[in-house]
Tab-separated table of C-alpha atoms in Angstrom:
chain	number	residue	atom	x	y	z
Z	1	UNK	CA	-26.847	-22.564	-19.945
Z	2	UNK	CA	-24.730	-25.174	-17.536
Z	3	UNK	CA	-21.372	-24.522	-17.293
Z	4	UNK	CA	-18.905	-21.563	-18.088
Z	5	UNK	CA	-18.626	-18.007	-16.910
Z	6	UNK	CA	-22.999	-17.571	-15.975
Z	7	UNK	CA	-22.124	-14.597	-13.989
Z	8	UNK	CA	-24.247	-12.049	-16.397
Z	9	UNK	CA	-27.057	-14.648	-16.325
Z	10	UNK	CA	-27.136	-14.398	-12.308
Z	11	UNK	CA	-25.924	-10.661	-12.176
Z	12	UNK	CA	-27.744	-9.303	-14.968
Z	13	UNK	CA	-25.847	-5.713	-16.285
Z	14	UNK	CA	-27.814	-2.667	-14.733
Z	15	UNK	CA	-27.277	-0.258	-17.331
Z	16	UNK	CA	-27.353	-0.070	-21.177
Z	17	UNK	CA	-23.636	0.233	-21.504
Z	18	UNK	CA	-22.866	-2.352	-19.469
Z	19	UNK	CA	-20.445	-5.139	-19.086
Z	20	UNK	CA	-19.928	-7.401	-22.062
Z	21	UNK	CA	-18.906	-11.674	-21.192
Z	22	UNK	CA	-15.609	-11.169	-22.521
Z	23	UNK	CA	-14.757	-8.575	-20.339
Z	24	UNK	CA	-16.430	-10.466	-17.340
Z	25	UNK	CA	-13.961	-13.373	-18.302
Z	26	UNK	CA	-10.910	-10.901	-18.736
Z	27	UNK	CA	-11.683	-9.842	-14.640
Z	28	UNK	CA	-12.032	-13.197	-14.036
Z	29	UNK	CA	-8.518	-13.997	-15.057
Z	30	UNK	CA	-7.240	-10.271	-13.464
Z	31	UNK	CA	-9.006	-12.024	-10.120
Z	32	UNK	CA	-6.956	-15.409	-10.552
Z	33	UNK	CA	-3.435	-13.005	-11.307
Z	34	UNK	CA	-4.355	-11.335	-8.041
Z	35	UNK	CA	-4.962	-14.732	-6.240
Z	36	UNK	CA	-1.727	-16.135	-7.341
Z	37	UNK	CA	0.181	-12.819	-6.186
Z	38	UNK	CA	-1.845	-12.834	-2.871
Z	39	UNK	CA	-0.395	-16.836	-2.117
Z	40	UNK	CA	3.115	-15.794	-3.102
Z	41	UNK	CA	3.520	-12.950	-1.272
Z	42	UNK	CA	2.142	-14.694	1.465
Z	43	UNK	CA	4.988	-17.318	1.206
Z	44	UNK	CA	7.238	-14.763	1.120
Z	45	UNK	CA	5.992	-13.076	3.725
Z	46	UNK	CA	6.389	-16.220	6.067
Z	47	UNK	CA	9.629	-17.059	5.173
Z	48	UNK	CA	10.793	-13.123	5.946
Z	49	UNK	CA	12.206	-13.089	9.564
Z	50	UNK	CA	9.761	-10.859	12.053
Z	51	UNK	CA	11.043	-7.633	11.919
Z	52	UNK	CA	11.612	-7.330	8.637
Z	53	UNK	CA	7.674	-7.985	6.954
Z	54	UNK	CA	6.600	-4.460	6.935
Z	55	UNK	CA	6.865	-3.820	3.633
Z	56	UNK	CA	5.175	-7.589	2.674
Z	57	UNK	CA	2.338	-6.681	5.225
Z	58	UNK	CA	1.688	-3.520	3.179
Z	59	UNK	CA	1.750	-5.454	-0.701
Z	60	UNK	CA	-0.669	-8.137	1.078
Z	61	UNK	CA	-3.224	-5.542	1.966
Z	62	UNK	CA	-3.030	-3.890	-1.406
Z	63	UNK	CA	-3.049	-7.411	-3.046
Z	64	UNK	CA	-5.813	-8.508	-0.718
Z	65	UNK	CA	-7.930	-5.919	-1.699
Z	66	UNK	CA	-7.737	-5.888	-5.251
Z	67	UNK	CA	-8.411	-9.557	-5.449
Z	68	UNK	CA	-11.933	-8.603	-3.520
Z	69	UNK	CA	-12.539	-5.618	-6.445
Z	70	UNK	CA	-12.328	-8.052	-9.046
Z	71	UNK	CA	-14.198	-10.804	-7.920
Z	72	UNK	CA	-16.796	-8.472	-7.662
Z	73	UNK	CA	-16.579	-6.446	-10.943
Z	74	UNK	CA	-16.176	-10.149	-12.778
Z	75	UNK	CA	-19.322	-11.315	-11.155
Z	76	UNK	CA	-21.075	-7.998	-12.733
Z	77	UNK	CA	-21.207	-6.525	-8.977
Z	78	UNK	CA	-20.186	-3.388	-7.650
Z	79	UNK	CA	-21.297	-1.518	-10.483
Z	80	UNK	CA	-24.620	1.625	-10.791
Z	81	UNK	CA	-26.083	2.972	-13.425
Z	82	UNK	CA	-25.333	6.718	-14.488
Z	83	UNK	CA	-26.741	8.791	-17.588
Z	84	UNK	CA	-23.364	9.607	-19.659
Z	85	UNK	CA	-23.027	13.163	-20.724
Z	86	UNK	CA	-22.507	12.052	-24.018
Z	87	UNK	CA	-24.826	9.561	-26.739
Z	88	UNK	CA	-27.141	10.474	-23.549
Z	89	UNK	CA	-29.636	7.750	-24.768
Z	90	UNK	CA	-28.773	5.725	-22.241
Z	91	UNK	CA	-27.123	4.915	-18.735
Z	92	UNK	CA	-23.546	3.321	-18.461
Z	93	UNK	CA	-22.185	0.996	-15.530
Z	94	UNK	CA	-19.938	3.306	-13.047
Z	95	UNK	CA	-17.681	0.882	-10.728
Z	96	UNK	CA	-17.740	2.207	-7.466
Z	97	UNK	CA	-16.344	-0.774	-6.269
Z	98	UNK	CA	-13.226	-0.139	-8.185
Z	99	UNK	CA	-12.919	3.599	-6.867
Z	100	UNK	CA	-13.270	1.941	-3.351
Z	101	UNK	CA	-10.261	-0.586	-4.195
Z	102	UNK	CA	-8.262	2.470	-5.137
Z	103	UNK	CA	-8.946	4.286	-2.172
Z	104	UNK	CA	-6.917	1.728	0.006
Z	105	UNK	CA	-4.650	0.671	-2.201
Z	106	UNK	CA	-2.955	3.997	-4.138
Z	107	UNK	CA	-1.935	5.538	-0.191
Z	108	UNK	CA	-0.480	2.278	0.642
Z	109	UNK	CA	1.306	1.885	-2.804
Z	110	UNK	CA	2.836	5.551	-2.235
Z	111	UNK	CA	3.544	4.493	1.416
Z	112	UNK	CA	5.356	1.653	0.681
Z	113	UNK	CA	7.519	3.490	-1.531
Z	114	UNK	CA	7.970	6.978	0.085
Z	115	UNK	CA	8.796	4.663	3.771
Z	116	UNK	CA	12.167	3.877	2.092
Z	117	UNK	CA	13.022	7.899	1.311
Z	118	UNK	CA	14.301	10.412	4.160
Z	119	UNK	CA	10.842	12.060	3.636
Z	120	UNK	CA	8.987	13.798	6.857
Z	121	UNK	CA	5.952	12.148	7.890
Z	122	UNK	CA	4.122	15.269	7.111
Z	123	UNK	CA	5.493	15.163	3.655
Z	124	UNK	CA	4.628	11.189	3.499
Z	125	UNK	CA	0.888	11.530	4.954
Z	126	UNK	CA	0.102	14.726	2.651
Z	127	UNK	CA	1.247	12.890	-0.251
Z	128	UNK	CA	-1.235	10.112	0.832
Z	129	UNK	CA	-4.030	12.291	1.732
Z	130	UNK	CA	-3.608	13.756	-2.395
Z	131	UNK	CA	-3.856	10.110	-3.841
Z	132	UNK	CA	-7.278	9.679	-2.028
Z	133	UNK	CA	-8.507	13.265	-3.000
Z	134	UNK	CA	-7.785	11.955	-6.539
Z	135	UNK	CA	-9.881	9.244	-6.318
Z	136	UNK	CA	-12.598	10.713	-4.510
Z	137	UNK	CA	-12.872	13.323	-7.056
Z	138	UNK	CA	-12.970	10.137	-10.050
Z	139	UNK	CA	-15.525	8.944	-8.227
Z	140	UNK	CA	-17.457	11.643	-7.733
Z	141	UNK	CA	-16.819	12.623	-11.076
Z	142	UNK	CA	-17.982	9.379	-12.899
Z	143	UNK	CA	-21.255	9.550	-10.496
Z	144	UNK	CA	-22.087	13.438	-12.100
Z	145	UNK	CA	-23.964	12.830	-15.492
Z	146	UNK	CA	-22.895	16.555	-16.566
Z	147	UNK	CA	-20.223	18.755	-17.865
Z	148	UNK	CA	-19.604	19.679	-14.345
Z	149	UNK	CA	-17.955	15.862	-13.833
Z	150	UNK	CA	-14.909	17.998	-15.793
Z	151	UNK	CA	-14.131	20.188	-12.493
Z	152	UNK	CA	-13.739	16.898	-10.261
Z	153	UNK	CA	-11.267	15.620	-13.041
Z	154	UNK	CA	-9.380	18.994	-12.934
Z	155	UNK	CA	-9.410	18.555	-8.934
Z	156	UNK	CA	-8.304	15.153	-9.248
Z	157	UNK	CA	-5.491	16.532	-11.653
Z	158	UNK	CA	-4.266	18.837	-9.073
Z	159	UNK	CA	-4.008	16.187	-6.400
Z	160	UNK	CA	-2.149	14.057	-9.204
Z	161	UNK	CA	0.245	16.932	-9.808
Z	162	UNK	CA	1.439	17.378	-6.446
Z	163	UNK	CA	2.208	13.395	-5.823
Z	164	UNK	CA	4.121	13.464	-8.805
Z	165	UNK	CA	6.360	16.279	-7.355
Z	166	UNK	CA	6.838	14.627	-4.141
Z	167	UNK	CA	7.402	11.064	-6.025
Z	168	UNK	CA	9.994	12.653	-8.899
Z	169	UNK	CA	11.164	15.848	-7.177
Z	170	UNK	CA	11.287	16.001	-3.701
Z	171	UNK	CA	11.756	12.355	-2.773
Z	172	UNK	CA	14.893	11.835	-4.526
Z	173	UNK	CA	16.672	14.439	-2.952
Z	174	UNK	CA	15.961	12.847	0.767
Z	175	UNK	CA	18.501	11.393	2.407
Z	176	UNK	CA	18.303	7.214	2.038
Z	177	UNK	CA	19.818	5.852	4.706
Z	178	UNK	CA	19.710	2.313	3.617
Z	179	UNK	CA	22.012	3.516	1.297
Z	180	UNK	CA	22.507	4.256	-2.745
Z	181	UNK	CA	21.347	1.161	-4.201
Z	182	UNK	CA	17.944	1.773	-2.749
Z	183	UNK	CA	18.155	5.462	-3.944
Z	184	UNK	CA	18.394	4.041	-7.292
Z	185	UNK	CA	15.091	1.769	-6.898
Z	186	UNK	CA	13.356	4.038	-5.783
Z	187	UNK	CA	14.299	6.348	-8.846
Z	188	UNK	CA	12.796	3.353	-10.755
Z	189	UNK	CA	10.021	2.436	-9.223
Z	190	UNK	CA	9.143	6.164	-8.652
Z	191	UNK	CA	9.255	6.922	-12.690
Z	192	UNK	CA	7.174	3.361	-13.311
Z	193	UNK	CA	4.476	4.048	-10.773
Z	194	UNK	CA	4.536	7.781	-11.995
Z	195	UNK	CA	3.677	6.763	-14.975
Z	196	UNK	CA	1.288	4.444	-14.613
Z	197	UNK	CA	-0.898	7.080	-12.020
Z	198	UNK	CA	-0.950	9.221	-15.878
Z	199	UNK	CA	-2.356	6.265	-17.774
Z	200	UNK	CA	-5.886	6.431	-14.718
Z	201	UNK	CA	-6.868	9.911	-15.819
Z	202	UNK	CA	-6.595	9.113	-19.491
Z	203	UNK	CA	-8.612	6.118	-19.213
Z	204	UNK	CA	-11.446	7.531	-16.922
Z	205	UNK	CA	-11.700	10.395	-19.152
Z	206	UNK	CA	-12.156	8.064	-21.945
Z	207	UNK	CA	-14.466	5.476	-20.542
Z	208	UNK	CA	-16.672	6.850	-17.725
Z	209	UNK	CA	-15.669	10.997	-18.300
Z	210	UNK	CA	-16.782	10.892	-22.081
Z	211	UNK	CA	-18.202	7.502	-22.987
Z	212	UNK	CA	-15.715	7.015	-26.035
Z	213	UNK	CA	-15.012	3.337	-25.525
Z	214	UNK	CA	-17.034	0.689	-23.617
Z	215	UNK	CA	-17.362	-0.968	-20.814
Z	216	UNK	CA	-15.260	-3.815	-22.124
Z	217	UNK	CA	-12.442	-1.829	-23.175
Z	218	UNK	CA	-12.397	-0.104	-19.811
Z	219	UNK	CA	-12.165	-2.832	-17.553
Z	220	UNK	CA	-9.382	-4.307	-19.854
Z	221	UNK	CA	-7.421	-0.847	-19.527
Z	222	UNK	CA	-7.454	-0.844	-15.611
Z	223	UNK	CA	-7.314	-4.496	-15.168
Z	224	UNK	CA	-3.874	-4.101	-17.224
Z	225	UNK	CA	-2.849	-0.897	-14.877
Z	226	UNK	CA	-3.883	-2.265	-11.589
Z	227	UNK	CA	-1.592	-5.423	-12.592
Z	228	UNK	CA	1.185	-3.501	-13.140
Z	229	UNK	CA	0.552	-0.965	-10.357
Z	230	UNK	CA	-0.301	-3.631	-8.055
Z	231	UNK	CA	1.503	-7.534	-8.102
Z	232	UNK	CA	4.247	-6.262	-10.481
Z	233	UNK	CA	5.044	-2.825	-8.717
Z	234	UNK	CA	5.430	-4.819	-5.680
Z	235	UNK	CA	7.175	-8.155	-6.372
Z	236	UNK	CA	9.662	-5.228	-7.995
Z	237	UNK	CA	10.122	-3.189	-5.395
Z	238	UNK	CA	10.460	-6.115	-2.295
Z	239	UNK	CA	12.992	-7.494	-4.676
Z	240	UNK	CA	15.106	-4.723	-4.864
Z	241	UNK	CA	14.900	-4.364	-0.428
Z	242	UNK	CA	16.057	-7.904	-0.498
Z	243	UNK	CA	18.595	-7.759	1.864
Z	244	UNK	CA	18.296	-4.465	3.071
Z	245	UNK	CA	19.095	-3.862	7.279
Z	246	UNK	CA	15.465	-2.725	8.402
Z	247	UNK	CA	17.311	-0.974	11.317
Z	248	UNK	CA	18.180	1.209	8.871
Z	249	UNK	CA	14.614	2.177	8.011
Z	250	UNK	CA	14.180	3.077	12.053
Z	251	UNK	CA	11.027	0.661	11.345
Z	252	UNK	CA	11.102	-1.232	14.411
Z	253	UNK	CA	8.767	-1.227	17.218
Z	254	UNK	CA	10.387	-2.982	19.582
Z	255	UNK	CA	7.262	-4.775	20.104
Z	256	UNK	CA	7.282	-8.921	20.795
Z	257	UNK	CA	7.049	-9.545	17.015
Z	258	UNK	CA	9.779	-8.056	16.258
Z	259	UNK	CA	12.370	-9.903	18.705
Z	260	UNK	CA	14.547	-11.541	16.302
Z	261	UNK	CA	15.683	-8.227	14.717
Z	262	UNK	CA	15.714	-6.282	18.035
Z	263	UNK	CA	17.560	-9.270	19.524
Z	264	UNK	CA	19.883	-8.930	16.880
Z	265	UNK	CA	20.781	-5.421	17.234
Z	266	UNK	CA	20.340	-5.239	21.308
Z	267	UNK	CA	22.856	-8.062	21.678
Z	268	UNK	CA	25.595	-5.344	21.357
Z	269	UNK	CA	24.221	-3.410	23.650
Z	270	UNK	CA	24.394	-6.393	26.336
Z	271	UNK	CA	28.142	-7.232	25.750
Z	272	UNK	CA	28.954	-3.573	26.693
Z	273	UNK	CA	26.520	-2.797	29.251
Z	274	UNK	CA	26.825	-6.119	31.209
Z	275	UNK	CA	24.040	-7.915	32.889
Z	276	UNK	CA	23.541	-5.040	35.361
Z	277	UNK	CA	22.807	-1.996	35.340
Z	278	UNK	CA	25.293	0.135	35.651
Z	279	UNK	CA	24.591	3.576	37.210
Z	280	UNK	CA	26.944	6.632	37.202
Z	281	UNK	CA	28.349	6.687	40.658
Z	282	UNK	CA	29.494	2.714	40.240
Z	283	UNK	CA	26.487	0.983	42.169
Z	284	UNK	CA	24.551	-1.537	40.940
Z	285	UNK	CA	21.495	-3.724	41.935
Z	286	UNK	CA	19.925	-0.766	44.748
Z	287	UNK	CA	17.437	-3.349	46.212
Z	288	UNK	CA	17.211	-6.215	47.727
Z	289	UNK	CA	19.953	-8.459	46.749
Z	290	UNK	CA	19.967	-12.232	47.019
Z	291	UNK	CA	21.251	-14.106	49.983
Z	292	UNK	CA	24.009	-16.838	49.312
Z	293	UNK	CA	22.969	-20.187	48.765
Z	294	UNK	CA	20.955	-21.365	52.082
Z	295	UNK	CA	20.793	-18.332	54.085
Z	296	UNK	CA	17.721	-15.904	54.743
Z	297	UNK	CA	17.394	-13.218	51.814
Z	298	UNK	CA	18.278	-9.527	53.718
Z	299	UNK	CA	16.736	-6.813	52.524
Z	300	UNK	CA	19.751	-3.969	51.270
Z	301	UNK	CA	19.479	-0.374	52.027
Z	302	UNK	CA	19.583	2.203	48.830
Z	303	UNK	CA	22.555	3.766	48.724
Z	304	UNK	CA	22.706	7.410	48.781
Z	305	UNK	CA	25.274	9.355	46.788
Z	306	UNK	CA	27.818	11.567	48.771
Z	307	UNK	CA	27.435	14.923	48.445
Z	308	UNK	CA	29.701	17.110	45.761
C-alpha cells in the first residue's frame, strides 16, 4: 500500500492483542503534540536569561523524552508480548518503552514542582525515589502473566500513596520563599498532577493488569494523560514562575552560565565592598603593589598585625 501511516506493515504487531492503525495514528499525532511542545519550550527556553532556565531545562528533558516514547510506540516499537491473566487465549502487547519514558519523566515532573516548596532535599529525593518504585513495580507487573502481577500494583499503590502526601500534605505547609502567589500554584498544580498520577493505576489495571479494554483504548488513555501530565502541566506551571526572582529559589550555581543573574545580584555587593579587599585591621592589597607610571615595580612587604 503507498502512502499513509505503513508503520504496522513494516512493524508488524507481536502479539494477538496488539496495536490497532487507529491507535498507531492517534500516537502519531501524541508524537507531533510532543514535537510542537519540544520547539516551544525550546524558544522559550532561549529567550529566558541564563540563570533563570532551570526549570525550562527540566520540561525539555521530560518533553524530549516523551516525544522519543511515542515515536516508537506509533511505529509499533517498543512493545513484547505477554500471556494476559485473563481470556488467556492469547498474548497482549506490554510497552516497556512507555514504562521507560515514565521512569525519567514522573521524578523530574515531581522535581520541578517540589524545587519551588521549602521541602528538604531528603524529603524531595525520597519523594522521587517513590515515583520510580511505582513504575518499576507497573512494569514489572504488566511483564507477570499471573495473579501475582496484583502485589506489584499494591506496591506501586504504596509508593503512589506516599507522593501524594508529600505533594498535598506536607509540601504546602513548607515555607515558599518566592512568596504566596507561588504557594498558590503550587496548590494547583499539586491537586492537577495529583490527580492525574490516580487516573495511571486505573488505566494499567484496566488495560495491561486485567485485559478489559484493548490495546487501542489504552494507548488513547495514556496518550491523553501523558499530554496533560507532560506539555500542559508544564507550559502551566513555567507560566505561573514567570517573573519569579530565581535568587529566591537559592538555585544558582554561580557557575559561568549563570553570570547575568549572579552579576545582577553581586553588583551590590561591589558598591559596598569597593574594588579591594578590605580586611579587618584596614589594609588592603598585602602584595606586591604596582609602581607609578614609569618606575620599576617594588615588591611590598606583608604587613603584620600589632599585637593585642
Amino acid at each position: 500500500m503507498a502512502g499513509g501511516n505503513q508503520a504496522l506493515e513494516v512493524n508488524p504487531p507481536n502479539a494477538l492483542f496488539n496495536l490497532s492503525r487507529a491507535g498507531s495514528d492517534w500516537l502519531w499525532a501524541v508524537f507531533s503534540l510532543f514535537g510542537a511542545s519540544l520547539l516551544a519550550i525550546l524558544g522559550w527556553t532561549f529567550f529566558t536569561p541564563r540563570g533563570m532556565r532551570l526549570f525550562h531545562q527540566i520540561a525539555i528533558v521530560v518533553i524530549t523524552v516523551g516525544c522519543v516514547s511515542y515515536f516508537s510506540m506509533a511505529s509499533d516499537l517498543g512493545a513484547t508480548p505477554v500471556l494476559v491473566e485473563f481470556r488467556r487465549f492469547g498474548t497482549r502487547q506490554i510497552w516497556y518503552v512507555h514504562y521507560i519514558q515514565w521512569f525519567i519523566s514522573f521524578p523530574l515532573l515531581l522535581l520541578e514542582l517540589l524545587l519551588a516548596t521549602g521541602l528538604s532535599l531528603s524529603d524531595i529525593f525520597t519523594t522521587l525515589f517513590m515515583s520510580i518504585v511505582m513504575v518499576i513495580m507497573g512494569l514489572v507487573g504488566a511483564l507477570v502473566p499471573t495473579t501475582y502481577k496484583w502485589g506489584y500494583f499494591a506496591f506501586g499503590a504504596v509508593a503512589l500513596f506516599y507522593i501524594w502526601y508529600v505533594l498535598l500534605w506536607r509540601g504546602p505547609r513548607t515555607t515558599f520563599s518566592a512568596g504566596g502567589s507561588i504557594r498558590d500554584g503550587y496548590n494547583v498544580a499539586a491537586g492537577y498532577l495529583s490527580f492525574l498520577l490516580l487516573m495511571y493505576p486505573i488505566c494499567w489495571a484496566l488495560s495491561e493488569g486485567s485485559n478489559i479494554i484493548t490495546v487501542t483504548a489504552e494507548m488513547i488513555w495514556f496518550g491523553i494523560l501523558d499530554l496533560l501530565a507532560g506539555p500542559v502541566f508544564l507550559f502551566f506551571f513555567l507560566y505561573k514562575l514567570r517573573g519569579v526572582d530565581y535568587a529566591a529559589f537559592g538555585l544558582q550555581s554561580g557557575k559561568y552560565t549563570d553570570t547575568e543573574t549572579v552579576h545582577s545580584h553581586s553588583g551590590h555587593e561591589k558598591s559596598a565592598n569597593g574594588h579591594n579587599d578590605v580586611r579587618g585591621n584596614g589594609n588592603t592589597n598585602a602584595g606586591n603593589v604596582p609602581a607609578a607610571i614609569g618606575g620599576p615595580s617594588m615588591p611590598m612587604p606583608v604587613p603584620v598585625p600589632n599585637p593585642v
